[in-house]
Short mmCIF file of C-alpha atoms in Angstrom, two decimals:
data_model
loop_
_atom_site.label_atom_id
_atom_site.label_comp_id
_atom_site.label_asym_id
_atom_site.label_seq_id
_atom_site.Cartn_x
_atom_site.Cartn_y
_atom_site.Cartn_z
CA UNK A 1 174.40 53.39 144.49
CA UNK A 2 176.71 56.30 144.58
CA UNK A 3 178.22 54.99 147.79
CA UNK A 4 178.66 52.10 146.45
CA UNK A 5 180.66 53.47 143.25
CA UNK A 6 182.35 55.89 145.28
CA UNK A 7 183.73 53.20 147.69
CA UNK A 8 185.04 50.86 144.64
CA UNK A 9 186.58 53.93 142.47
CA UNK A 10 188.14 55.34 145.67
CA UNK A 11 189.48 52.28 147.14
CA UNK A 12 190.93 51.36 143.29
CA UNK A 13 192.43 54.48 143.07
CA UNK A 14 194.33 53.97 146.41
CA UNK A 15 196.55 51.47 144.98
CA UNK A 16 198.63 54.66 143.23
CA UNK A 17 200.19 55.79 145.84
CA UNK A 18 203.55 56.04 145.48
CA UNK A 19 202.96 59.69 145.48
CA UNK A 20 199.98 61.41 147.44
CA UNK A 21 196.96 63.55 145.61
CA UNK A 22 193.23 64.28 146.76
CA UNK A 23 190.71 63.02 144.84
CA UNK A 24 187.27 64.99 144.87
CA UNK A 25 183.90 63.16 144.05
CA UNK A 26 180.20 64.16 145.13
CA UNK A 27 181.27 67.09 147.67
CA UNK A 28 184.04 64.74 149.51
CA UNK A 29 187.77 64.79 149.59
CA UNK A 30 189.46 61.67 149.68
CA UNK A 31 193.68 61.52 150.24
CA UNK A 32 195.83 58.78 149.09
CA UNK A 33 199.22 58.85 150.19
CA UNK A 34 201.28 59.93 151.98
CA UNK A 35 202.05 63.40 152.57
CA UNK A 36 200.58 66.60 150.93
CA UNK A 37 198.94 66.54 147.43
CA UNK A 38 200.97 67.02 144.57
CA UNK A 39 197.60 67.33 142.49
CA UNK A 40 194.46 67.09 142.97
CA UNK A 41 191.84 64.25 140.84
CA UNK A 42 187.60 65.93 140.53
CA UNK A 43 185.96 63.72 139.17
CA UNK A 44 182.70 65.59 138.08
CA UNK A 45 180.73 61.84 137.60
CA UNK A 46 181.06 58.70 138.78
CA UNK A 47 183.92 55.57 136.80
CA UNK A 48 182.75 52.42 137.00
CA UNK A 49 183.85 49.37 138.32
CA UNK A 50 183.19 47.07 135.22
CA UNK A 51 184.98 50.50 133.06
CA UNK A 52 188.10 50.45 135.63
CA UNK A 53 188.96 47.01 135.43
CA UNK A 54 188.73 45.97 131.82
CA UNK A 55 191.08 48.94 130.79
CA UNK A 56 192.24 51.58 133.71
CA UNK A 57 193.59 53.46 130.71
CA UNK A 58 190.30 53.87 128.50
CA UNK A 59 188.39 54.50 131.81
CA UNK A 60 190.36 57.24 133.09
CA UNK A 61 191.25 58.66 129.53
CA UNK A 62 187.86 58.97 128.22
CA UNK A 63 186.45 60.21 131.45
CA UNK A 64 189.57 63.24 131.18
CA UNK A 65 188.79 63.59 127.38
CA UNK A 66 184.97 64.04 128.00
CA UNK A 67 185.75 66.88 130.76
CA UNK A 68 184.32 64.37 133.45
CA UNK A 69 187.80 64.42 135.12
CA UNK A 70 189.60 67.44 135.83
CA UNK A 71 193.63 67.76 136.73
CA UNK A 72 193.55 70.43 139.07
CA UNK A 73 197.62 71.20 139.39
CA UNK A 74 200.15 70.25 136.12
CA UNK A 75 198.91 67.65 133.93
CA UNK A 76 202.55 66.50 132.90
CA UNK A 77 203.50 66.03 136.86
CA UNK A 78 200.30 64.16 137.74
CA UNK A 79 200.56 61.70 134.80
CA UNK A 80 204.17 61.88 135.42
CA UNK A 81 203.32 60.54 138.90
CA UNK A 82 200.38 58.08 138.05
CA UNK A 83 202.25 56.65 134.80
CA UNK A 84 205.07 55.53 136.64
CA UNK A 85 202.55 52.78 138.12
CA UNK A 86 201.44 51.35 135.00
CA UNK A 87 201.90 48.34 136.37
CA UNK A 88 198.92 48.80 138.34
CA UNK A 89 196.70 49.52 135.92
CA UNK A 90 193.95 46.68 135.09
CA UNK A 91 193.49 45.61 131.22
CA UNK A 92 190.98 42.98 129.91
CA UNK A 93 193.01 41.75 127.10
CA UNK A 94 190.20 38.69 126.11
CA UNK A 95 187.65 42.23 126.21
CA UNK A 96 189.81 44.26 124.20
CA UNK A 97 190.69 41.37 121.47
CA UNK A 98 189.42 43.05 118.61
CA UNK A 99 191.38 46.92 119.60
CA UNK A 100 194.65 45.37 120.81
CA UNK A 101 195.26 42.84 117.96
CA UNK A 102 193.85 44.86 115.11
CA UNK A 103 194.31 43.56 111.44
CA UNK A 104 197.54 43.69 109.94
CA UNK A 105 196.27 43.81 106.56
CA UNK A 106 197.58 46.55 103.83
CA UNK A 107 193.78 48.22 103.91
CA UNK A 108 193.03 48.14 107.47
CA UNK A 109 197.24 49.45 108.28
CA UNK A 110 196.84 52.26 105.33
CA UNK A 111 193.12 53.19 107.51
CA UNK A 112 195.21 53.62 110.28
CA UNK A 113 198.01 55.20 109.55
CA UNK A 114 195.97 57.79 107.61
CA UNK A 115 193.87 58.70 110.18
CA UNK A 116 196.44 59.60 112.39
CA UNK A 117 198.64 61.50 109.80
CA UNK A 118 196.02 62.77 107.42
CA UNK A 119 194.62 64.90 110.00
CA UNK A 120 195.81 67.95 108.54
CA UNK A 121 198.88 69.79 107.51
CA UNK A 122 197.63 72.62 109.15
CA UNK A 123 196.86 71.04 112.71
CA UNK A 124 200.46 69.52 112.60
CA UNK A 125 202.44 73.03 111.06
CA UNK A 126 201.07 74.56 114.71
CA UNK A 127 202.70 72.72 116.88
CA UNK A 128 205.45 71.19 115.09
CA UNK A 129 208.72 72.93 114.43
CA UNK A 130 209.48 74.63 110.62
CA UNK A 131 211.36 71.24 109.60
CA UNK A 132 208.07 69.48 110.14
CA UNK A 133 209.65 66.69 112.10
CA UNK A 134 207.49 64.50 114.45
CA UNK A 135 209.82 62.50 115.70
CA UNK A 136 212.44 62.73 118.77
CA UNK A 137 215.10 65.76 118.55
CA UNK A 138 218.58 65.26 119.60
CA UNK A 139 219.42 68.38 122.44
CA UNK A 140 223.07 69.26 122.01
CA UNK A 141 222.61 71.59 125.02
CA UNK A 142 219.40 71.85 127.32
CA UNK A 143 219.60 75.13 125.51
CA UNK A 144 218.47 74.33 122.32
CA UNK A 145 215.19 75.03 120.59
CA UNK A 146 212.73 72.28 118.98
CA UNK A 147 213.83 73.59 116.05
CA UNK A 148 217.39 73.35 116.30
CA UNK A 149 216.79 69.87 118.18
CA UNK A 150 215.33 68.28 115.39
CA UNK A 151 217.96 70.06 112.74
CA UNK A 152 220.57 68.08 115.26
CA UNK A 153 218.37 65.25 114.52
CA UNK A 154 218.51 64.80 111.56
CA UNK A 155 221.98 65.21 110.99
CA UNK A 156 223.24 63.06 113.41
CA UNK A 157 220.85 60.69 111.59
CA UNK A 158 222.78 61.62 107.89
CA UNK A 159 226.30 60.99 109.57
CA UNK A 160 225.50 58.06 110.56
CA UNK A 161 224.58 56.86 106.97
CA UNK A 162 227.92 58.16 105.78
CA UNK A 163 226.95 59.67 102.74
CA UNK A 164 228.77 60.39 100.32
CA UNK A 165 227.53 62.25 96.89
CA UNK A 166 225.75 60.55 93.95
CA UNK A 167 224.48 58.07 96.79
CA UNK A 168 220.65 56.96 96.58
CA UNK A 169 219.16 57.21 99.85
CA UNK A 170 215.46 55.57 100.49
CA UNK A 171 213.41 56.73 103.33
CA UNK A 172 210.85 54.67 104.45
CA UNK A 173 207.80 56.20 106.04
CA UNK A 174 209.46 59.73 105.16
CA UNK A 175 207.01 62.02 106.49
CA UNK A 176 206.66 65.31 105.04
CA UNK A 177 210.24 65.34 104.01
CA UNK A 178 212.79 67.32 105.69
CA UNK A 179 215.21 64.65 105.91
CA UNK A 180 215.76 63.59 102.44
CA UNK A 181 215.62 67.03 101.61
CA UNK A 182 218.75 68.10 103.60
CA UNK A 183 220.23 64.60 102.59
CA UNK A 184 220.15 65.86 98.92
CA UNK A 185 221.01 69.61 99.46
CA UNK A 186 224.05 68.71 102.58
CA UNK A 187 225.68 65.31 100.63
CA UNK A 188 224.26 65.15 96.96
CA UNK A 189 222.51 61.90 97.51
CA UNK A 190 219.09 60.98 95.26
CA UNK A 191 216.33 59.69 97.52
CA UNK A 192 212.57 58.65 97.63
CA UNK A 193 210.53 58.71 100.09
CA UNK A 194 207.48 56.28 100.54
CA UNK A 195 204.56 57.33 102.87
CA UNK A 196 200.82 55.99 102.98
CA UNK A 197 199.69 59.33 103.74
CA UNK A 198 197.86 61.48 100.93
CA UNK A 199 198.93 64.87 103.22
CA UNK A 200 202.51 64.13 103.74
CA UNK A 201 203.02 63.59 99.88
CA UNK A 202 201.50 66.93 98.76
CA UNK A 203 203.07 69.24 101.54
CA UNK A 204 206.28 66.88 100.58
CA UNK A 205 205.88 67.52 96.45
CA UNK A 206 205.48 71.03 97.67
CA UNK A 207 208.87 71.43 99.37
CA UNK A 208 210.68 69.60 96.74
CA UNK A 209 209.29 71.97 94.08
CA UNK A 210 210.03 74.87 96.77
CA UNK A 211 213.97 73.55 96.97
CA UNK A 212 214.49 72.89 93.41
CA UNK A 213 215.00 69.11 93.69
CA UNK A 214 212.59 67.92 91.30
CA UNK A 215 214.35 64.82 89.38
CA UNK A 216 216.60 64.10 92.47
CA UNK A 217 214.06 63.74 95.43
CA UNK A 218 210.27 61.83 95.18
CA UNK A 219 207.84 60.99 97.47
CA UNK A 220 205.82 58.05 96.45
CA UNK A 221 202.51 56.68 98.02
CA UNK A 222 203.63 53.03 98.66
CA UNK A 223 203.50 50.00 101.23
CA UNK A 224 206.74 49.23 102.38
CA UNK A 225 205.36 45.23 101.67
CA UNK A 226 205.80 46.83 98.27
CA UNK A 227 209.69 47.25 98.40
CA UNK A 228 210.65 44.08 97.30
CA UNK A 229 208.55 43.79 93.98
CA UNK A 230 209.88 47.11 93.24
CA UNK A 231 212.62 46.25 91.22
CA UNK A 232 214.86 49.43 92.63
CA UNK A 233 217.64 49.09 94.96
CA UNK A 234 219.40 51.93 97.28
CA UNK A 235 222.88 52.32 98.90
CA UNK A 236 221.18 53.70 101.83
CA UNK A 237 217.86 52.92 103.77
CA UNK A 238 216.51 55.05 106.90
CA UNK A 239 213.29 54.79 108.75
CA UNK A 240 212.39 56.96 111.57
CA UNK A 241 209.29 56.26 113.76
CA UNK A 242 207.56 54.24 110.81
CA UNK A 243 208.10 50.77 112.28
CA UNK A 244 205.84 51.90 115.43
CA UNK A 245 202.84 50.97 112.44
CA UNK A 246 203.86 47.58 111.38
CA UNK A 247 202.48 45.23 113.99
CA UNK A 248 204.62 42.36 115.76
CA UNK A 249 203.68 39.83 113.43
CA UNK A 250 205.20 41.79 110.08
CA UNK A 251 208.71 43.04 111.79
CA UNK A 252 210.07 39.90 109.73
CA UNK A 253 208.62 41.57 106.69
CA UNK A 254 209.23 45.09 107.03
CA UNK A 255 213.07 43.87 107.39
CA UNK A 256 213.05 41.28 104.32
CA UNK A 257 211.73 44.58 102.62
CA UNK A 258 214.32 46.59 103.45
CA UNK A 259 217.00 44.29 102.94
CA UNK A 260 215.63 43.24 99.29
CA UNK A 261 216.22 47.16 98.52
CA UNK A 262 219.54 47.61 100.00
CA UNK A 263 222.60 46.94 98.04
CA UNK A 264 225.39 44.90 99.64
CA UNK A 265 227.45 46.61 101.93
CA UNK A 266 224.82 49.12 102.40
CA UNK A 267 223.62 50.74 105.69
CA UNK A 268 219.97 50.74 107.29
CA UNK A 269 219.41 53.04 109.96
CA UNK A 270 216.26 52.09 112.24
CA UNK A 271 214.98 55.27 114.41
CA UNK A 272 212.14 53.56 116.38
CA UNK A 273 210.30 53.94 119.72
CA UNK A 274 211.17 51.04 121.67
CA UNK A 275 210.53 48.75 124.83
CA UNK A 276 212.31 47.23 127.52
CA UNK A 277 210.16 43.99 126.58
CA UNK A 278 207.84 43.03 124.21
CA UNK A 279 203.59 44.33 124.95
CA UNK A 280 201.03 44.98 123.03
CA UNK A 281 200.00 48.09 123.77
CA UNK A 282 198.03 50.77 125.76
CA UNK A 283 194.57 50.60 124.91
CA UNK A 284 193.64 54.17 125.16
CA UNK A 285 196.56 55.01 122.57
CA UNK A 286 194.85 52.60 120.34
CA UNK A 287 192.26 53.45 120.26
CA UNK A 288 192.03 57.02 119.60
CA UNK A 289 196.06 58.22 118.73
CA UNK A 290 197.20 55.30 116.98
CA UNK A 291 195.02 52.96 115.87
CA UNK A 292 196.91 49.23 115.43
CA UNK A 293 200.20 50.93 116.97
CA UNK A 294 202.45 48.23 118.29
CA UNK A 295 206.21 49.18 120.19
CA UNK A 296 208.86 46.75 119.42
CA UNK A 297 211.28 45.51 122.05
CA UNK A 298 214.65 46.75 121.43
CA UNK A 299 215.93 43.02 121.65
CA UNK A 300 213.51 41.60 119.21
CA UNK A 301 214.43 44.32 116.56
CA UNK A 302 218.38 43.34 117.00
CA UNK A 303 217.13 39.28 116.57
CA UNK A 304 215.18 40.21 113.24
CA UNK A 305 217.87 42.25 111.85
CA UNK A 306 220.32 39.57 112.71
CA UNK A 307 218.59 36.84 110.85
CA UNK A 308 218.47 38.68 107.92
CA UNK A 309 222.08 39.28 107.43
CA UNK A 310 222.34 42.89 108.94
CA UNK A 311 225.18 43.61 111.30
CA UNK A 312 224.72 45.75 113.64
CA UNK A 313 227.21 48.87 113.57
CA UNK A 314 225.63 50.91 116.81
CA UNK A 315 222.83 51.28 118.78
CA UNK A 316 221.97 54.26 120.67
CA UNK A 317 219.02 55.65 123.02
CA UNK A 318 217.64 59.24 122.40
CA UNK A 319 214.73 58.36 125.29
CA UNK A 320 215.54 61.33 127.39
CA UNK A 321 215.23 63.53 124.40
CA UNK A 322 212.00 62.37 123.54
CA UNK A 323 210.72 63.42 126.52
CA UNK A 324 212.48 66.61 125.87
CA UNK A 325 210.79 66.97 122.51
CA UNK A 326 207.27 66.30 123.63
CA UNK A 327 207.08 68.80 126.22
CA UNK A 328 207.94 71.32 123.23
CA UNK A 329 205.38 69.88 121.46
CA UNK A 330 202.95 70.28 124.20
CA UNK A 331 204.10 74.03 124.84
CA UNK A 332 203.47 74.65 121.50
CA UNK A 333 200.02 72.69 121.40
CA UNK A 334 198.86 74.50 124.32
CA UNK A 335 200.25 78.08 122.90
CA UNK A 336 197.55 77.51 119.55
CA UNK A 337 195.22 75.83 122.21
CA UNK A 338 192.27 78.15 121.90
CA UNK A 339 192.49 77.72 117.87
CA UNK A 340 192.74 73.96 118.24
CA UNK A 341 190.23 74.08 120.45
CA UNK A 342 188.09 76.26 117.22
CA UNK A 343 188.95 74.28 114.31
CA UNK A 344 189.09 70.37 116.41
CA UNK A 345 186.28 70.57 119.17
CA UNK A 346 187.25 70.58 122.83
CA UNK A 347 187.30 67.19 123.23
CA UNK A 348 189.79 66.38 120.84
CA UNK A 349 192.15 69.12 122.37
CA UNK A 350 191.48 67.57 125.45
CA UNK A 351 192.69 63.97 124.06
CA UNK A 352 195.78 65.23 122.06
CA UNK A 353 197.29 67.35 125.12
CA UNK A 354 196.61 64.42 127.17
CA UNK A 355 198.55 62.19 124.54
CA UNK A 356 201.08 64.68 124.49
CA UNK A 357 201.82 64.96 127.74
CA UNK A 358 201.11 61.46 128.74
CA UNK A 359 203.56 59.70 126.07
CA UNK A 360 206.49 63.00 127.89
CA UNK A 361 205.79 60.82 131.18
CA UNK A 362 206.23 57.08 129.82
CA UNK A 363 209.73 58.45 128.21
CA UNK A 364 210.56 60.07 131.66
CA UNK A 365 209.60 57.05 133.53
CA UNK A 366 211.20 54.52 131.22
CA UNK A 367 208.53 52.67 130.39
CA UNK A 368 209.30 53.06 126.29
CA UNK A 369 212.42 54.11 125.08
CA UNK A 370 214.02 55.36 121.88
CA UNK A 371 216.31 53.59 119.54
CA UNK A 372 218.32 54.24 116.45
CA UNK A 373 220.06 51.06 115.49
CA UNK A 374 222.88 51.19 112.32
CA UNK A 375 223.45 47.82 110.35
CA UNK A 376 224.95 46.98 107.31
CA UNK A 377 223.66 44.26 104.89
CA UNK A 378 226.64 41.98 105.08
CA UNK A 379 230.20 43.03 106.44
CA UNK A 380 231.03 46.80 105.44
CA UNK A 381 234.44 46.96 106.28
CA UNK A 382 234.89 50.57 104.24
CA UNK A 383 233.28 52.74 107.36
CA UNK A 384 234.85 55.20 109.43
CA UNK A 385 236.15 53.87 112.87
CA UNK A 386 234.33 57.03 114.84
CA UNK A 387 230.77 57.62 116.59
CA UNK A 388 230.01 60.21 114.37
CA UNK A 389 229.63 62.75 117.29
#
């Protein structure tokens, strides 16, 4: 039997090689490629055939999760390598119905959205920077520190928006709340933040507290379906990395929502990981990082915005920063390892360095991208002429 698994899981693997690497299984060494190793694959048990082919990426994921497959070399440069073959991999979408096309229903989307984000304030605050920002930095230089990266961020973001004071700013999907924060303190807007998760409000309600902006910044527990029935409106609307949670079928939605809010001539900044073309996702990812997580195409996002009246001001990619950021993240994640490790179980370290370090490779190989796209609801012509650089 073992020959026969051996043959099947060796011979599968052999269609990766673009760039060589040994694979070790029961006391053999098998090469594919050409050339020497740039890693080496030990597989401590056997992947099956019927495991391989319906999903390539839950096979090999669990199996490196569950410590039955070992990287021996760098993790990043091996998925680095192997990632750039997606294309490759095999996925039974008729056999993976129910974890691909998840409900798109307010419970089941507020279930998973929490479960990714209401892990813990704690777990995040070690690996994150001190603005509590997970989502891409900008690097001014290749000098600059996650820190600063995501300060760089943010502002780029603001200028964008061309605030100006007394503005009300609503961020949707706000996280824990450095944004609108600096928004308030920098330009003297008012702004509210909506978030589904329990964890982001309180460490949010803390730092507003902490800054003195009670009264002139909230964060509210809300659906972002919820927008139009709330009888508010904003001169501004941002959402970074939020839309990666609404599923292809509510993109329509999520923009009527915004668009109900926004007050004519306003601007809408959409910060979003993105696609070349339109898939519905990596199974592995959804299944344990984010459950119901769907990447929009670039295109389709500029077609929704455009039939609701939004016109669209710029459009810019930050995908080589993203990869920048995550390998921060990862050195970080790997510096509080042995306390992650404590407090998570070694499996789950396992599975979040190997997120970490997998999603670093898709960015570097181009296989998602990063997007901010500016629109204004209706012709603005009162904006400055400049690429706010």
């Amino acid at each position: 039997m073992n020959n026969m698994t051996d043959n099947f899981l060796i011979s599968f693997l052999q269609r990766f090689d673009e760039h060589p690497f040994d694979v070790k299984l029961h006391g053999k060494t098998y090469h594919i490629g050409n050339g020497n190793p740039t890693f080496i694959v030990n597989l401590k048990e056997d992947i099956g055939a019927k495991e391989l082919l319906t999903s390539t990426s839950l096979a090999l994921g669990e199996a490196y999760m569950k410590g039955n497959l070992e990287i021996e070399g760098d993790l990043f440069q091996a998925l680095d390598n192997f990632l750039g073959q997606m294309g490759k991999f095999s996925t039974d979408h008729s056999k993976l119905k129910k974890l691909i096309f998840s409900s798109q229903s307010k419970k089941n989307q507020e279930k998973e959205v929490t479960s990714h984000y209401d892990i813990g304030n704690e777990f995040y605050s070690l690996w994150l920077d001190d603005t509590m920002s997970y989502s891409c930095g900008y690097f001014k230089t290749e000098e600059d520190t996650l820190y600063e990266a995501q300060c760089n961020k943010v502002e780029r973001i603001l200028k964008k928006l061309d605030l100006k004071k007394d503005m009300t700013l609503l961020d949707i999907g706000c996280g824990w709340g450095y944004l609108l924060i600096r928004a308030a303190k920098e330009y003297g807007v008012r702004g509210v933040g909506i978030t589904l998760s329990k964890e982001q409000k309180k460490k949010f309600d803390e730092r507003i507290a902490e800054e003195g902006l009670t009264g002139i910044v909230s964060a509210e527990l809300m659906d972002y379906r919820d927008l139009e029935s709330c009888g508010r409106t904003f001169d501004r609307v941002v959402s970074v990395g939020m839309l990666e949670h609404v599923g292809r079928e509510h993109y329509d939605l999520f923009v009527k929502n915004a668009e109900a809010v926004l007050n004519p001539g306003g601007l809408f900044l959409l910060h979003f990981i993105s696609a070349l073309k339109e898939h519905p996702g990596d199974p592995w990812i959804k299944k344990y990082i984010f459950p119901g997580g769907v990447v929009p195409s670039l295109r389709e996002m500029i077609h929704t915005l455009s039939e609701h009246g939004f016109y669209t001001l710029d459009v810019e990619s930050l995908r080589r920063h993203y990869y920048k950021t995550l390998r921060h993240w990862d050195e970080n994640f790997n510096e509080h390892r042995s306390e992650i490790e404590e407090s998570m179980g070694i499996e789950f370290t396992r599975m979040w360095d190997l997120y970490l370090n997998a999603c670093a490779a898709t960015f570097h190989n181009g296989i998602i991208d990063l997007h901010q796209i500016l629109v204004s609801k209706g012709v603005n012509n009162q904006l400055p002429m400049t690429r706010w650089y």
